[in-house]
Short mmCIF file of C-alpha atoms in Angstrom, two decimals:
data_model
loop_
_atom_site.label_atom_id
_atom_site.label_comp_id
_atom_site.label_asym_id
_atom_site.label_seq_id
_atom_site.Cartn_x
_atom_site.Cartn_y
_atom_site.Cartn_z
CA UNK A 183 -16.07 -23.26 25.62
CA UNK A 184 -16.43 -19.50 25.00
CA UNK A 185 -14.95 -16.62 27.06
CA UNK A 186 -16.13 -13.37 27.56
CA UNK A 187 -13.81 -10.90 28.22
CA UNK A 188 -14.19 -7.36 28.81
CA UNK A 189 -15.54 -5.70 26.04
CA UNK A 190 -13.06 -4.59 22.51
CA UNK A 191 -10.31 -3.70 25.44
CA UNK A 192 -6.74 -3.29 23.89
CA UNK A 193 -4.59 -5.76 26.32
CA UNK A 194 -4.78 -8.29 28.64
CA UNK A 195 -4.10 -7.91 31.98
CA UNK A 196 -0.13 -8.49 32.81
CA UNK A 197 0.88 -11.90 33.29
CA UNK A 198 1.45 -12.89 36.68
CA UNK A 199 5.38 -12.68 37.70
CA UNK A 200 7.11 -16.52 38.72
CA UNK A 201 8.91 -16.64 42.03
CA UNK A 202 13.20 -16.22 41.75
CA UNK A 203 14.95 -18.92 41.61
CA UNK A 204 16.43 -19.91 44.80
CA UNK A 205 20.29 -18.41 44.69
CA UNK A 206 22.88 -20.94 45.81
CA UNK A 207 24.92 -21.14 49.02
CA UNK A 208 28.68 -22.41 49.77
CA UNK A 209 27.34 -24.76 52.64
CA UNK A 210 29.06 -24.40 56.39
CA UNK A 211 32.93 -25.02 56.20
CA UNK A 212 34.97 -26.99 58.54
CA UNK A 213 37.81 -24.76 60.32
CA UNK A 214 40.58 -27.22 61.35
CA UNK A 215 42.88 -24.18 60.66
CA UNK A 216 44.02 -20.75 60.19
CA UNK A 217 44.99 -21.14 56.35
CA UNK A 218 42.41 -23.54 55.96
CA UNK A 219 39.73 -21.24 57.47
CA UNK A 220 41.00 -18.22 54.71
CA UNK A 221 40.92 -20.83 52.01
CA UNK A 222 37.72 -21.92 52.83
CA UNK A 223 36.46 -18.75 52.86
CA UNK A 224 37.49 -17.71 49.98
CA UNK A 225 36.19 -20.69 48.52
CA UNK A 226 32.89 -19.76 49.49
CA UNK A 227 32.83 -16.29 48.44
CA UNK A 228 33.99 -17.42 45.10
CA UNK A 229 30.74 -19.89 45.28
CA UNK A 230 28.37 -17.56 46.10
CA UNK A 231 29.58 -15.02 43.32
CA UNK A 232 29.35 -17.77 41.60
CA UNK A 233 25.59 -18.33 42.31
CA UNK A 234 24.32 -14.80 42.33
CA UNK A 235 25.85 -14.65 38.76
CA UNK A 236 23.72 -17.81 38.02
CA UNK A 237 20.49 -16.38 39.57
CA UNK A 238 20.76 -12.89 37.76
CA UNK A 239 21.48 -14.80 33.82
CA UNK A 240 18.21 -17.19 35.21
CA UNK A 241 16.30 -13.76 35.70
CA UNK A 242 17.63 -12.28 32.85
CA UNK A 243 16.53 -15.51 30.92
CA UNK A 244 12.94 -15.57 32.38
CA UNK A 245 12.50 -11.40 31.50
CA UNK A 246 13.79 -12.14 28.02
CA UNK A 247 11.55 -15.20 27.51
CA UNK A 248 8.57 -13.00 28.56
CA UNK A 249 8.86 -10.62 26.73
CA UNK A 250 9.21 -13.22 23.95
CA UNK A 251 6.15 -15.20 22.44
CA UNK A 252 5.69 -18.67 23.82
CA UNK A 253 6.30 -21.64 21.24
CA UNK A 254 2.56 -22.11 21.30
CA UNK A 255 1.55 -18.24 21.05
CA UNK A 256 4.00 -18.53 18.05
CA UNK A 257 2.54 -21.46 16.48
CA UNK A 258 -0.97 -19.71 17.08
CA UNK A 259 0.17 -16.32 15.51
CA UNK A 260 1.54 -18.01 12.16
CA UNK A 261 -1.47 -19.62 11.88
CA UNK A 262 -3.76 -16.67 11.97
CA UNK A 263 -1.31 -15.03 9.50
CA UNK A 264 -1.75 -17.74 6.76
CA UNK A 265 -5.12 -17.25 7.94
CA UNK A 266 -5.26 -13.86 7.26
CA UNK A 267 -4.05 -14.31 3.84
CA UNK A 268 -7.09 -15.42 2.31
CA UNK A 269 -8.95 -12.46 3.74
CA UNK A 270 -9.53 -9.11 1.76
CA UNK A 271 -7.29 -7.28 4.49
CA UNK A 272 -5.91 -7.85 7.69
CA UNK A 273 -8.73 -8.04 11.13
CA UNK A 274 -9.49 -4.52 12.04
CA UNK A 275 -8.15 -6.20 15.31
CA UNK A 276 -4.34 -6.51 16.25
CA UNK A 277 -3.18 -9.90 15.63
CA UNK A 278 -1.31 -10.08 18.57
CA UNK A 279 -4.68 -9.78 20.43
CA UNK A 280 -6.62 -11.75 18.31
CA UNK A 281 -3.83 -14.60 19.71
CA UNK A 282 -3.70 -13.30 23.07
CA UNK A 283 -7.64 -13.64 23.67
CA UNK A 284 -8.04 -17.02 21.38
CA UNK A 285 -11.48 -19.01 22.43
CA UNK A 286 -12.62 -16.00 23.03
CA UNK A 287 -16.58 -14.85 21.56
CA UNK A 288 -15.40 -11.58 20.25
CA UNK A 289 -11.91 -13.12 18.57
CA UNK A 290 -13.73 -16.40 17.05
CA UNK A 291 -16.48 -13.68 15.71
CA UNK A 292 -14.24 -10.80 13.97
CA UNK A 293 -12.48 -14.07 12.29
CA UNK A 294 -15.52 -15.47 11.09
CA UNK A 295 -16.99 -11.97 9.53
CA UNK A 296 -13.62 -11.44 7.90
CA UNK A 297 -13.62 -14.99 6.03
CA UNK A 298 -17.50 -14.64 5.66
CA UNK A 299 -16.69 -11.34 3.80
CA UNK A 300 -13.38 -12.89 1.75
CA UNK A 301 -15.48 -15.98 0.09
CA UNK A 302 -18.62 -13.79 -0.60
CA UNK A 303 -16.26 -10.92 -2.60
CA UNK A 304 -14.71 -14.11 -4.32
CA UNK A 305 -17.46 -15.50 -5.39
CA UNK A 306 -19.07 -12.71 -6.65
CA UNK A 307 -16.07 -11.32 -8.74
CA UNK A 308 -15.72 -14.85 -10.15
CA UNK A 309 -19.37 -14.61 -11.14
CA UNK A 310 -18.77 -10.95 -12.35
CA UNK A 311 -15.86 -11.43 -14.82
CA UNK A 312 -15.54 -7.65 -14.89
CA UNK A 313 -14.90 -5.54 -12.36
CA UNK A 314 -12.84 -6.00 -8.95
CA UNK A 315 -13.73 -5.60 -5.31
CA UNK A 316 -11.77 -2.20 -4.01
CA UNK A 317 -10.78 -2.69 -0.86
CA UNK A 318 -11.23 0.64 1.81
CA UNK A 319 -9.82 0.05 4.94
CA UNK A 320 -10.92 2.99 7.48
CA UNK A 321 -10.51 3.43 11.33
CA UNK A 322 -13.16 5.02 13.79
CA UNK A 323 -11.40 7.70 16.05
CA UNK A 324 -13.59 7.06 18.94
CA UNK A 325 -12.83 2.67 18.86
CA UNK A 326 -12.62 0.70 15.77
CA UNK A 327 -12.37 0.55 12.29
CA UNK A 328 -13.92 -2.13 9.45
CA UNK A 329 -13.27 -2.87 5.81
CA UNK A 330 -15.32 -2.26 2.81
CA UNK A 331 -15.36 -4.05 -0.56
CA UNK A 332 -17.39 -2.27 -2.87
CA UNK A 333 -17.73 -3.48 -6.74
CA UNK A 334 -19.25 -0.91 -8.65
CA UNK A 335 -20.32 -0.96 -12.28
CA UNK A 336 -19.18 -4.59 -12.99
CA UNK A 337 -20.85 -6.74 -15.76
CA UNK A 338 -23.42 -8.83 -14.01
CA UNK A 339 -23.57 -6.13 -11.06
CA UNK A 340 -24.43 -2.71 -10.75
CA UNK A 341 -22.79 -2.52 -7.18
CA UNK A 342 -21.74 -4.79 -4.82
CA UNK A 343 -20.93 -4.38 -1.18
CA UNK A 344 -19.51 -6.34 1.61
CA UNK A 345 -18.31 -4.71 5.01
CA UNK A 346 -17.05 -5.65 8.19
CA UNK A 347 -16.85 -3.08 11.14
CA UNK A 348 -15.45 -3.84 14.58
CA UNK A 349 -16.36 -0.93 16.61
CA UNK A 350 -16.41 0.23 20.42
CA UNK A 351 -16.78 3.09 23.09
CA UNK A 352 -19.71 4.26 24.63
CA UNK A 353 -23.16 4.15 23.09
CA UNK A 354 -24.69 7.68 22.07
CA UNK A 355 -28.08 8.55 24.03
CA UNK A 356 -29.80 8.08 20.57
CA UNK A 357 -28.41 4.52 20.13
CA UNK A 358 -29.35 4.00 23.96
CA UNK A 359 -33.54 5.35 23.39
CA UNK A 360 -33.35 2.57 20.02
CA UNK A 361 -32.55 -0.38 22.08
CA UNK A 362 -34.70 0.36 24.25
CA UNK A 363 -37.90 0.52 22.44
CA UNK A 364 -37.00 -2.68 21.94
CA UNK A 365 -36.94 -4.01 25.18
CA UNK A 366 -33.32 -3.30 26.12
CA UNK A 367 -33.08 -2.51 29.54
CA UNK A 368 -30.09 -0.16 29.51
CA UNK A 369 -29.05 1.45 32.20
CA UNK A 370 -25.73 4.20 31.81
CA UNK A 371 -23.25 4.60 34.61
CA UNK A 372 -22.57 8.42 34.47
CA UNK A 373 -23.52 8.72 31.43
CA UNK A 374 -21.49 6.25 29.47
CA UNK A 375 -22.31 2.74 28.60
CA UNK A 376 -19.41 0.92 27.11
CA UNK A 377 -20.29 -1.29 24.41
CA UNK A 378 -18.58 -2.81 21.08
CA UNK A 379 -20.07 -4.21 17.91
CA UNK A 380 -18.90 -6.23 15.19
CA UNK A 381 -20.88 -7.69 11.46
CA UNK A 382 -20.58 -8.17 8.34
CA UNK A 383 -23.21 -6.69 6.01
CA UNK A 384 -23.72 -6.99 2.79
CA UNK A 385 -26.39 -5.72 -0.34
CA UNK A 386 -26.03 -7.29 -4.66
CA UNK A 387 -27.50 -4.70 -6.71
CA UNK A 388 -27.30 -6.81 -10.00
CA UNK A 389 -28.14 -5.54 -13.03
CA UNK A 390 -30.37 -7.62 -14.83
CA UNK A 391 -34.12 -7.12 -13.31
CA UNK A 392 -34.53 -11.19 -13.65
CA UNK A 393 -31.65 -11.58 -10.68
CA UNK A 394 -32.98 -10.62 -7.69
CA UNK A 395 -31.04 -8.80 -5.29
CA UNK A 396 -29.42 -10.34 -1.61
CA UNK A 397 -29.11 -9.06 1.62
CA UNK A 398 -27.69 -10.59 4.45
CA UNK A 399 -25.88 -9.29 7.84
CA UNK A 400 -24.62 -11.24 10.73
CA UNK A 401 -23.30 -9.10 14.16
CA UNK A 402 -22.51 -9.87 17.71
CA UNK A 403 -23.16 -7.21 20.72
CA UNK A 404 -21.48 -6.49 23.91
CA UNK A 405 -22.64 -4.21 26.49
CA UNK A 406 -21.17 -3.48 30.00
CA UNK A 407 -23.34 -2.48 32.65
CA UNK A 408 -21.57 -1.87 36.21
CA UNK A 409 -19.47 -4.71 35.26
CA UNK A 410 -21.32 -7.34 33.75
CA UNK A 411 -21.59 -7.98 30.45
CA UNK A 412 -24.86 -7.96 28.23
CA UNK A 413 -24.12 -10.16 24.91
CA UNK A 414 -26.49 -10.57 22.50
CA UNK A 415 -26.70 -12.07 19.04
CA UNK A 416 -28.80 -10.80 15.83
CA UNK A 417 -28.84 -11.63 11.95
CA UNK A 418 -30.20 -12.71 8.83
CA UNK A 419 -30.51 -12.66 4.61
CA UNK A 420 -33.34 -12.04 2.70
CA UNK A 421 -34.13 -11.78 -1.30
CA UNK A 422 -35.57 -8.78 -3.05
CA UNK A 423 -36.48 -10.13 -6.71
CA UNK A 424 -38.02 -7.68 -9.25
CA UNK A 425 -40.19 -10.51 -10.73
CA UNK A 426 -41.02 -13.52 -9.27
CA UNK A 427 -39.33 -16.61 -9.61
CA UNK A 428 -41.42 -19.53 -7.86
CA UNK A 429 -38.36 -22.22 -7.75
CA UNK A 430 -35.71 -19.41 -7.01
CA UNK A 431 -38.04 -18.44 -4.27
CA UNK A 432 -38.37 -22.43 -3.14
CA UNK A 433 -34.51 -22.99 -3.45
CA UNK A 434 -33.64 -19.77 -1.47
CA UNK A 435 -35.81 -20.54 1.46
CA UNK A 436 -34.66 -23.96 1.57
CA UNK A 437 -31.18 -23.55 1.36
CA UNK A 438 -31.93 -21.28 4.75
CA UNK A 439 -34.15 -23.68 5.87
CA UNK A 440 -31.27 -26.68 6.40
CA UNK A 441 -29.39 -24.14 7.59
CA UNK A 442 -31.21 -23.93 10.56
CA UNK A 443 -32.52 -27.31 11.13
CA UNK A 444 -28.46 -28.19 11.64
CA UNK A 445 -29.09 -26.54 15.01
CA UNK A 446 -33.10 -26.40 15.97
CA UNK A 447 -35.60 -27.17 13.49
CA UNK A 448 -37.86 -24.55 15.43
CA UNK A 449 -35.68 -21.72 14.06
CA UNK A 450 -36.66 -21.74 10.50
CA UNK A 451 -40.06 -20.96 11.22
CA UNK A 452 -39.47 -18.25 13.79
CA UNK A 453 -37.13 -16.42 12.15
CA UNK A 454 -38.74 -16.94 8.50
CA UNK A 455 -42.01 -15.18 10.57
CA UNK A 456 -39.60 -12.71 12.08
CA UNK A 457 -38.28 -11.76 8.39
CA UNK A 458 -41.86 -11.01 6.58
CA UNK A 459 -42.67 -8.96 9.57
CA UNK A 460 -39.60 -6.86 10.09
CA UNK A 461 -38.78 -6.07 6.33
CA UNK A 462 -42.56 -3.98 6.02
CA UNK A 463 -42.40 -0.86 4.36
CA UNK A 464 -45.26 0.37 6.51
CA UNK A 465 -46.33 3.12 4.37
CA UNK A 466 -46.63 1.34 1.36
CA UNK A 467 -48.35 -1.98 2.39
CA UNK A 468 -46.20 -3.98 1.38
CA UNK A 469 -43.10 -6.44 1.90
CA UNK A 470 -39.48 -5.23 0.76
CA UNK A 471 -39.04 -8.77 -0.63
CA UNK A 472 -39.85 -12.40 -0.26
CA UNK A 473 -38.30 -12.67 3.23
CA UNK A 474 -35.43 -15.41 4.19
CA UNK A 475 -34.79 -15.17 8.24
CA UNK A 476 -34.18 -12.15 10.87
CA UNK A 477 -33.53 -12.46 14.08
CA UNK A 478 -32.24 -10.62 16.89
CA UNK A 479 -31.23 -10.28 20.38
CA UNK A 480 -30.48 -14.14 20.62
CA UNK A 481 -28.58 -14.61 24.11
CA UNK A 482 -29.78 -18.43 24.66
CA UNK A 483 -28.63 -21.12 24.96
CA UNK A 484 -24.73 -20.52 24.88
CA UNK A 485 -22.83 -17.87 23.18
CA UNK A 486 -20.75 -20.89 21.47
CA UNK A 487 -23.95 -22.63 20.66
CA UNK A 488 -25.34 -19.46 19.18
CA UNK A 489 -22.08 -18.76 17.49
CA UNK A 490 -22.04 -22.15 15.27
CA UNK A 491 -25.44 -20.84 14.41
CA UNK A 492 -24.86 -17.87 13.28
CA UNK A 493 -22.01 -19.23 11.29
CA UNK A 494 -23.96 -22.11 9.55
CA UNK A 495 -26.23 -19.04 8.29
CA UNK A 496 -23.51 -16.79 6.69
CA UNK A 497 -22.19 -20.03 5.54
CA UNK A 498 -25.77 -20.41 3.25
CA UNK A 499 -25.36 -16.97 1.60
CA UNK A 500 -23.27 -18.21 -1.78
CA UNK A 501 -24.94 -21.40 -1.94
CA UNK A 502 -28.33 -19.79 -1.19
CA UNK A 503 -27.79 -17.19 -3.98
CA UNK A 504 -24.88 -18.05 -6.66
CA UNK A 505 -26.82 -20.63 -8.03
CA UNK A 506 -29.89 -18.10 -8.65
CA UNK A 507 -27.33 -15.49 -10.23
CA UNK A 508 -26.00 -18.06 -12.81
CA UNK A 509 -29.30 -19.17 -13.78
CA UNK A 510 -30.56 -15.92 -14.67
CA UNK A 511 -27.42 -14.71 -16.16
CA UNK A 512 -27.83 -14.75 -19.94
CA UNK A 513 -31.69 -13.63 -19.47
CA UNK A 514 -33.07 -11.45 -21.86
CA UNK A 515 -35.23 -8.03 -20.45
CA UNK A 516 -36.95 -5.33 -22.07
CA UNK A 517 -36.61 -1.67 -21.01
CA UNK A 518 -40.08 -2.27 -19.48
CA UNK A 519 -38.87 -4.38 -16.84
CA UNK A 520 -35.27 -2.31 -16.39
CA UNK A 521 -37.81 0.70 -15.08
CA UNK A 522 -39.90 -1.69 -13.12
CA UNK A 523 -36.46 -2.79 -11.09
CA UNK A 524 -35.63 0.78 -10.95
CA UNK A 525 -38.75 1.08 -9.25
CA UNK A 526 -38.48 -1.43 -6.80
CA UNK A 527 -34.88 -0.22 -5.90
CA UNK A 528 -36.79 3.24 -5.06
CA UNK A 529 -38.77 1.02 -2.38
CA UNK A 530 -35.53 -0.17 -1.15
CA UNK A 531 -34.33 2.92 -0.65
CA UNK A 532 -37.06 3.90 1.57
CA UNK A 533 -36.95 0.99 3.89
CA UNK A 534 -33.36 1.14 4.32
CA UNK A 535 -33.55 4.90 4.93
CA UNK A 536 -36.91 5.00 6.96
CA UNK A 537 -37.06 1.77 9.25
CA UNK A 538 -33.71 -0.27 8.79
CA UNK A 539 -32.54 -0.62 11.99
CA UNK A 540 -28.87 -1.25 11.26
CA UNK A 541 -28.98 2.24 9.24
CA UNK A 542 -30.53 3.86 12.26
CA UNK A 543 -27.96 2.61 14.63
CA UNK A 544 -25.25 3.33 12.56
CA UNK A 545 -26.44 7.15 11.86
CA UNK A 546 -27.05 7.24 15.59
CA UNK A 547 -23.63 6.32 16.68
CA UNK A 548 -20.50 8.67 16.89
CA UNK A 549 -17.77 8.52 14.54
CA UNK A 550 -19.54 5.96 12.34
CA UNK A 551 -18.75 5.95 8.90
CA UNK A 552 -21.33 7.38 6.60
CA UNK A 553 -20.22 5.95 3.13
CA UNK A 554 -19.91 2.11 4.23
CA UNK A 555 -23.52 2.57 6.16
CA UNK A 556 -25.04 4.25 2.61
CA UNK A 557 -23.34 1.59 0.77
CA UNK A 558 -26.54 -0.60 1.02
CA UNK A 559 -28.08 2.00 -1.31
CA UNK A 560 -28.44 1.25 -5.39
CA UNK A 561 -26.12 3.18 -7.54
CA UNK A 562 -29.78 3.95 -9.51
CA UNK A 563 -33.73 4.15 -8.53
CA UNK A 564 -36.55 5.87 -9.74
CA UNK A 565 -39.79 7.10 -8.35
CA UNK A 566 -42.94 7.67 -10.48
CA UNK A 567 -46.18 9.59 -9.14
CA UNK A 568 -49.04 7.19 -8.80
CA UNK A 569 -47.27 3.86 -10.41
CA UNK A 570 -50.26 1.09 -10.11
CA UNK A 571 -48.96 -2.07 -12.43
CA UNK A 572 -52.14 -3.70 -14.28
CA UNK A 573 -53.73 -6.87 -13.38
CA UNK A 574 -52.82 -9.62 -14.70
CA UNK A 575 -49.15 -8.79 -15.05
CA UNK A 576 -46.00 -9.92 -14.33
CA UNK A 577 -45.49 -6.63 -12.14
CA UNK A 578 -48.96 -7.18 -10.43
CA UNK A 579 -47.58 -10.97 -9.42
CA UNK A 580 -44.65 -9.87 -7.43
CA UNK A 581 -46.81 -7.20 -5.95
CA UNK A 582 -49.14 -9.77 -4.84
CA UNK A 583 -46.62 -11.93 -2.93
CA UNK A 584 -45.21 -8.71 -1.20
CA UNK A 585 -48.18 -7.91 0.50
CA UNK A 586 -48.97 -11.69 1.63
CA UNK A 587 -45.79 -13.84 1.93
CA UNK A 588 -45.78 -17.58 0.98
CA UNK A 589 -44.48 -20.28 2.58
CA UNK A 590 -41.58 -21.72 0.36
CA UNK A 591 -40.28 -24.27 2.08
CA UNK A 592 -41.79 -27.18 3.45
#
């Protein structure tokens, strides 16, 4: 079972103290005599010396022991350091804390994002050949940091980026009015509503116009309103191919699909729905790909239920997607359909810039950092006045399917 403890805070409260041990006593002496009543005496003041020196190395023991990690704490904090390992860097977390406030949401999520974030990179550079993930660790002044793995000009992609940000404070007044048109109700105490975020995002630019480019993003939200916390859930990945491929398409959406269905096979459906109609660039008509899942605000039925959920979904992304990359790998394009990707990257661009809401509430909150928020952004687009692709084409196909998703899983 889950805890929830108070939100990002940097220490637990103090451990409560254990009672002193009892100190020991000479007993009541028998006085027969005047020698005998000095010798006793003395006997018992050498006893009780005796005991107070026992009580204070006893006292002395228990303070040093405290101060001390427990054989268990130990055990736990190797662990998560062999653990830690295999990630691209160390948890923007403390480790110490991490152990401290194990079975804990927030602790069992930062892990999850940072290992979500480690086999993604991996399996990308392996696919890649070329280039390697850099590695930007950066801290936020106001609570927080994340890390950012960025491949950039690599042989099967044009850029590549995978973040994780833990972050906390107190939500901006901008960031306050966007959860709120969304239902949120939010309610500051002087001002200040303490909060703290954490995800992994991620966006594949590749290269070749006949892979299709991934995003995905899983996060967990706290909020604390006059002590009691608001925790909320939200994610999701979704495929942006320049042409249309029917099976990658099929295989995609299924690969989502049992994803779900581990958990409730209502959830597919919903969230699939939930995808085509949040990723709408509204001024254009049209979809910014052929969907996957989105969801949001999930607080039912259990934060550990919801958990296993969310990590069964970022658990889909290389299976869901590798498979599509290798396929398409040794394809063949023209320069035709190299401006035609560079053309749906400009449509990208505008949805991520215009309606995205992680991009909004990132821009909106203080001491957030610009580059790894931009990183979703292609290293190239293009824009072209009045661009209408002919019937009949290949360009006109995809077009079609943007403005009235399909079904691709059964």
């Amino acid at each position: 079972m889950f805890r929830l403890l108070a939100p990002c805070r940097s220490a637990l409260a103090a451990r409560a103290r254990r009672p002193a041990a009892p100190r020991c006593s000479s007993g009541h002496a028998a006085r027969p005599g005047g020698r005998l009543l000095v010798g006793a005496a003395a006997l018992a003041g050498a006893t009780l010396a005796a005991g107070l020196l026992v009580g204070v190395g006893r006292r002395r023991a228990r303070m040093m022991a405290s101060k001390s990690p427990s054989g268990r704490e130990q055990r736990a904090l190797e662990e998560l350091r062999r653990k830690c390992g295999r990630f691209m860097s160390d948890p923007v977390t403390d480790l110490d804390r991490l152990v401290e406030s194990r079975g804990d949401v927030k602790t069992e999520m930062e892990l999850l994002l940072m290992q979500v974030q480690a086999d993604v990179c991996r399996a990308l550079a392996a696919v890649d050949g070329g280039q390697a993930f850099v590695v930007d660790r950066w801290q936020r002044e106001e609570g927080g940091g994340g890390i950012s793995c960025v491949l950039q000009d690599g042989k099967v992609f044009e850029k590549a980026g995978v973040n994780v940000s833990v972050v906390f404070g107190n939500l901006s007044e901008e960031a306050v009015k966007q959860m709120r048109s969304r239902g949120k109700a939010l309610k500051p105490k002087d001002g200040k509503l303490p909060f703290c975020a954490m995800g992994v995002s991620s966006v594949i630019h590749p290269k070749n116009p006949h892979i299709p480019t991934i995003h995905f993003n899983y996060r967990y939200f706290e909020i604390e309103e006059d002590g009691q916390k608001v925790w909320w859930f939200g994610g999701g990945t979704d495929l942006t191919p320049t042409y249309l491929n029917k099976d990658d398409a099929v295989h995609f959406h299924q690969t989502l699909k049992e994803a779900c269905d581990k958990h409730d096979q209502s959830y597919y459906p919903a969230f699939k729905k939930w995808c085509d109609n949040y990723f709408v660039i509204n001024h254009r008509g049209e979809r910014r790909g052929v969907g996957g899942i989105f969801f949001d605000d999930l607080d039912s039925p259990s934060a550990e239920e919801l958990f296993k959920f969310v990590r069964s979904c970022a658990q889909a992304v290389i299976p869901c997607y590798i498979p599509i990359v290798k396929k398409h790998l040794h394809d063949s394009f023209t320069p035709e359909e190299k401006a035609w990707q560079q053309l749906r990257r400009g449509r990208y661009v505008e949805f991520n810039l215009i309606y995205d809401r992680g991009t909004k509430f990132g821009l909106a909150t203080p001491g957030s950092r610009i580059e790894s928020i931009l990183m979703s952004l292609p290293l190239t687009a293009r824009w072209e006045y009045m661009h209408n692709p002919a019937k009949g084409t290949k360009e006109a196909e995809i077009l079609e399917v943007l403005k009235h998703p399909k079904d691709w899983a059964s």
